[in-house]
PDB file of C-alpha atoms in Angstrom:
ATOM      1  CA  UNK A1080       7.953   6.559 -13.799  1.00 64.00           C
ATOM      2  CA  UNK A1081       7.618   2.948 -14.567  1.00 91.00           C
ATOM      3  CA  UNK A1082       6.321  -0.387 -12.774  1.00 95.00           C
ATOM      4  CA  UNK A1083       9.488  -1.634 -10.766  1.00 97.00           C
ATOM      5  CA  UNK A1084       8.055  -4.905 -10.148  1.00 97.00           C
ATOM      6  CA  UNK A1085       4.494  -6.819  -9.685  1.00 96.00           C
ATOM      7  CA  UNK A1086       2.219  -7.058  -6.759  1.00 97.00           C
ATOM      8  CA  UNK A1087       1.004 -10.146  -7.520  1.00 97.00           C
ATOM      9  CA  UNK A1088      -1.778 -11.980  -5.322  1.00 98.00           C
ATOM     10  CA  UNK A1089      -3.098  -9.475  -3.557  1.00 98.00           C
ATOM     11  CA  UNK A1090      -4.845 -10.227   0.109  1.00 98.00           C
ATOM     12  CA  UNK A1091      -6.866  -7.828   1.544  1.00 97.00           C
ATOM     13  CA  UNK A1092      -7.653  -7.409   5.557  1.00 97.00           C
ATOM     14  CA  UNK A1093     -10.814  -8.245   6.939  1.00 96.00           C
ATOM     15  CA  UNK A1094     -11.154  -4.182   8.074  1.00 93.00           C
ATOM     16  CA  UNK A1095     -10.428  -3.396   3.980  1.00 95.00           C
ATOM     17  CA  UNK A1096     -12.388  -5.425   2.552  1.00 95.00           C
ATOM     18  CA  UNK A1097     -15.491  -4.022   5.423  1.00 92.00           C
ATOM     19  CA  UNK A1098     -14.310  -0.468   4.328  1.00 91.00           C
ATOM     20  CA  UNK A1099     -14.880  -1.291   0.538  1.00 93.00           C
ATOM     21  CA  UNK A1100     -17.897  -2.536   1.465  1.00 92.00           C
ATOM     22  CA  UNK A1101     -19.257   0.392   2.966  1.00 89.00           C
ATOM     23  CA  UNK A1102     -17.220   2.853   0.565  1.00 90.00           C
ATOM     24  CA  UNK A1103     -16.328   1.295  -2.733  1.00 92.00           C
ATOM     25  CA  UNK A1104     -14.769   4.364  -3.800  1.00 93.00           C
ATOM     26  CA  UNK A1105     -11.999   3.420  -1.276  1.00 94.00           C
ATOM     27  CA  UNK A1106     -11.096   0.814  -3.714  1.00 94.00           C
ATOM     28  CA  UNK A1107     -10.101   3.176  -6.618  1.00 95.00           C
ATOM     29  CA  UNK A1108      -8.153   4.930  -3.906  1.00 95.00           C
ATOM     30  CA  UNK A1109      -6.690   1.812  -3.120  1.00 96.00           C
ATOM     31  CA  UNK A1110      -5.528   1.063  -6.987  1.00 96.00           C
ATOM     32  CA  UNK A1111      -4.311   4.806  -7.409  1.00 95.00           C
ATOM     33  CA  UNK A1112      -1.667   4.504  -4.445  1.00 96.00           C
ATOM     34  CA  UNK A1113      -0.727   0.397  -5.585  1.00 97.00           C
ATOM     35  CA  UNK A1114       0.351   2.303  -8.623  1.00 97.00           C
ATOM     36  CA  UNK A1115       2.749   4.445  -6.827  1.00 97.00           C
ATOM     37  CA  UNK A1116       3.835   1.442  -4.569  1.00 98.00           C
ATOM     38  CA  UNK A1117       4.467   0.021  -7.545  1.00 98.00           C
ATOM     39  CA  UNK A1118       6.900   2.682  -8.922  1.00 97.00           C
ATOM     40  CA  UNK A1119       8.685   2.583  -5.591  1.00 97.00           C
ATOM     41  CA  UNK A1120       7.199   5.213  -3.921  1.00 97.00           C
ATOM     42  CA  UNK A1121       7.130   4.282  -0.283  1.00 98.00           C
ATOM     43  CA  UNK A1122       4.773   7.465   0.504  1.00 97.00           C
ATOM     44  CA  UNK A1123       5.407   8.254   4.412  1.00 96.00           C
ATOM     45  CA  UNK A1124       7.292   5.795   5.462  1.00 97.00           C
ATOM     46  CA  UNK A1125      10.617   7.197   7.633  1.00 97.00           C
ATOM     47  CA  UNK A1126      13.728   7.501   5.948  1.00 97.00           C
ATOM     48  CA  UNK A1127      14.747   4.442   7.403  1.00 98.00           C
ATOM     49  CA  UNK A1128      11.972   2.502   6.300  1.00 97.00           C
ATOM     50  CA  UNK A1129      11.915   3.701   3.036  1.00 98.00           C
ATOM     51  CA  UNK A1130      15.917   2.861   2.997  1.00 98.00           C
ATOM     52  CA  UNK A1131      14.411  -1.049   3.894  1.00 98.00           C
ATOM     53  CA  UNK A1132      12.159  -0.946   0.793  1.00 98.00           C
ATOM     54  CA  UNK A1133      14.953   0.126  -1.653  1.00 98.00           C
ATOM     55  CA  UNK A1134      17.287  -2.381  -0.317  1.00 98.00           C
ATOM     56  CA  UNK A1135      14.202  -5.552  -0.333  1.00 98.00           C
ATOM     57  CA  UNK A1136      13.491  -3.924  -3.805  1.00 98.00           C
ATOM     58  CA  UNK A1137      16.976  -4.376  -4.700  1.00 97.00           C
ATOM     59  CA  UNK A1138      17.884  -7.582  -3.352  1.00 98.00           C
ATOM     60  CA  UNK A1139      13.980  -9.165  -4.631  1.00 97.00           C
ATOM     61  CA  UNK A1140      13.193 -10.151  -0.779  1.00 98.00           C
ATOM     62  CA  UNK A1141       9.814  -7.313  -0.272  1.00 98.00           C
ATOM     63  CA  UNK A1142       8.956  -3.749  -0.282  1.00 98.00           C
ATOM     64  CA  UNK A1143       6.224  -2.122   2.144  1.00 98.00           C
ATOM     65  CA  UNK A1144       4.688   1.292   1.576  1.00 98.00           C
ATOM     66  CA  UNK A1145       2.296   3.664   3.564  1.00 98.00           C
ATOM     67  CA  UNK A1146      -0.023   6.363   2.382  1.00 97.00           C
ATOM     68  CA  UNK A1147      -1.786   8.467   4.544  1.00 95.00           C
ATOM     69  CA  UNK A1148      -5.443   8.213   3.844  1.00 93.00           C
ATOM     70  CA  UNK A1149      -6.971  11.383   1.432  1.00 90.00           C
ATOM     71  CA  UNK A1150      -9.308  13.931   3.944  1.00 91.00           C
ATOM     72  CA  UNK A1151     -12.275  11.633   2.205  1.00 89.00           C
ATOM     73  CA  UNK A1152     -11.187   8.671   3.743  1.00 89.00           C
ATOM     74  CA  UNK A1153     -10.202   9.878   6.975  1.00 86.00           C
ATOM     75  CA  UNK A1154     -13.066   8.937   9.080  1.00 86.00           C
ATOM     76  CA  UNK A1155     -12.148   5.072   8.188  1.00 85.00           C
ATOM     77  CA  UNK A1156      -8.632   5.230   9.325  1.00 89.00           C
ATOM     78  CA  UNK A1157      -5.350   6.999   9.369  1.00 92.00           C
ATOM     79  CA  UNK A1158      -3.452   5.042   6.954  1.00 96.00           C
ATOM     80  CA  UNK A1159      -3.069   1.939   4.078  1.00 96.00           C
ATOM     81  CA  UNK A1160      -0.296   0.023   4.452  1.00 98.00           C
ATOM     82  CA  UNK A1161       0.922  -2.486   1.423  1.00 98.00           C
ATOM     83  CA  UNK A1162       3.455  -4.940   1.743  1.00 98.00           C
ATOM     84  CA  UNK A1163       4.939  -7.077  -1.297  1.00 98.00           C
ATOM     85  CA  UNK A1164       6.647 -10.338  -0.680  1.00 98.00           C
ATOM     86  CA  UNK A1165       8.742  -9.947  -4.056  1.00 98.00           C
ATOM     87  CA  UNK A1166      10.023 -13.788  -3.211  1.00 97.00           C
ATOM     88  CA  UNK A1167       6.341 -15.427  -3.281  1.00 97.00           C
ATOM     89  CA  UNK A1168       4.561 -12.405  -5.723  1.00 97.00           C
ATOM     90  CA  UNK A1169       2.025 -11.623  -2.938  1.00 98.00           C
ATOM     91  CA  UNK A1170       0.789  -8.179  -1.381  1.00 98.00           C
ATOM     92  CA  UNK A1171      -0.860  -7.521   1.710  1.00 98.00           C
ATOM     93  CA  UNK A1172      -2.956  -4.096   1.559  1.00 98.00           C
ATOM     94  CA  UNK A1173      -4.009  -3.391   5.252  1.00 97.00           C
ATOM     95  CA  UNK A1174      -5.241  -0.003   7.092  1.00 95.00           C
ATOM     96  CA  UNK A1175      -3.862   1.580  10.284  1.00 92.00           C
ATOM     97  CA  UNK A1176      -6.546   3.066  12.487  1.00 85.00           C
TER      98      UNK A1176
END
């Protein structure tokens, strides 16, 4: 599948950024799932949500996405969450503990 659209700027949260300090290896983990973000793959967000993201991906407003985090990563969280603003061409990549 191809790119749908860009990320962008990307921002990371302060509890990222500590996590790639600690792991950098969380960062190439963090890359691999952009990519499927960026192919509109909304990974476990509800049917629902996922309905939202095809409709802001439609319409050029934003897109959000949420991978659960691999058994490696685990321990540092249960989930990344990325939100594009397709509007201003920024991303927000955040984790849910």
């Amino acid at each position: 599948m191809s790119i749908l659209f860009e990320v962008g700027v990307v921002h990371y949260t302060h509890s990222v950024v500590v996590i790639v300090s600690v792991s950098p290896r969380f960062l190439e983990y963090i890359d691999f799932v952009m990519g499927m973000h960026q192919q509109g793959y909304w990974g476990s967000l509800s049917e629902f949500e996922a309905s939202l993201s095809d409709f802001g991906l439609s319409a050029g407003t934003s897109v959000s996405s949420q991978y659960e985090l691999v058994e490696e990563f685990e321990p540092l969280g249960h989930a990344l969450i990325i939100i594009t603003d397709l509007m201003l061409s920024v991303t927000v990549v955040s984790i849910r503990e």
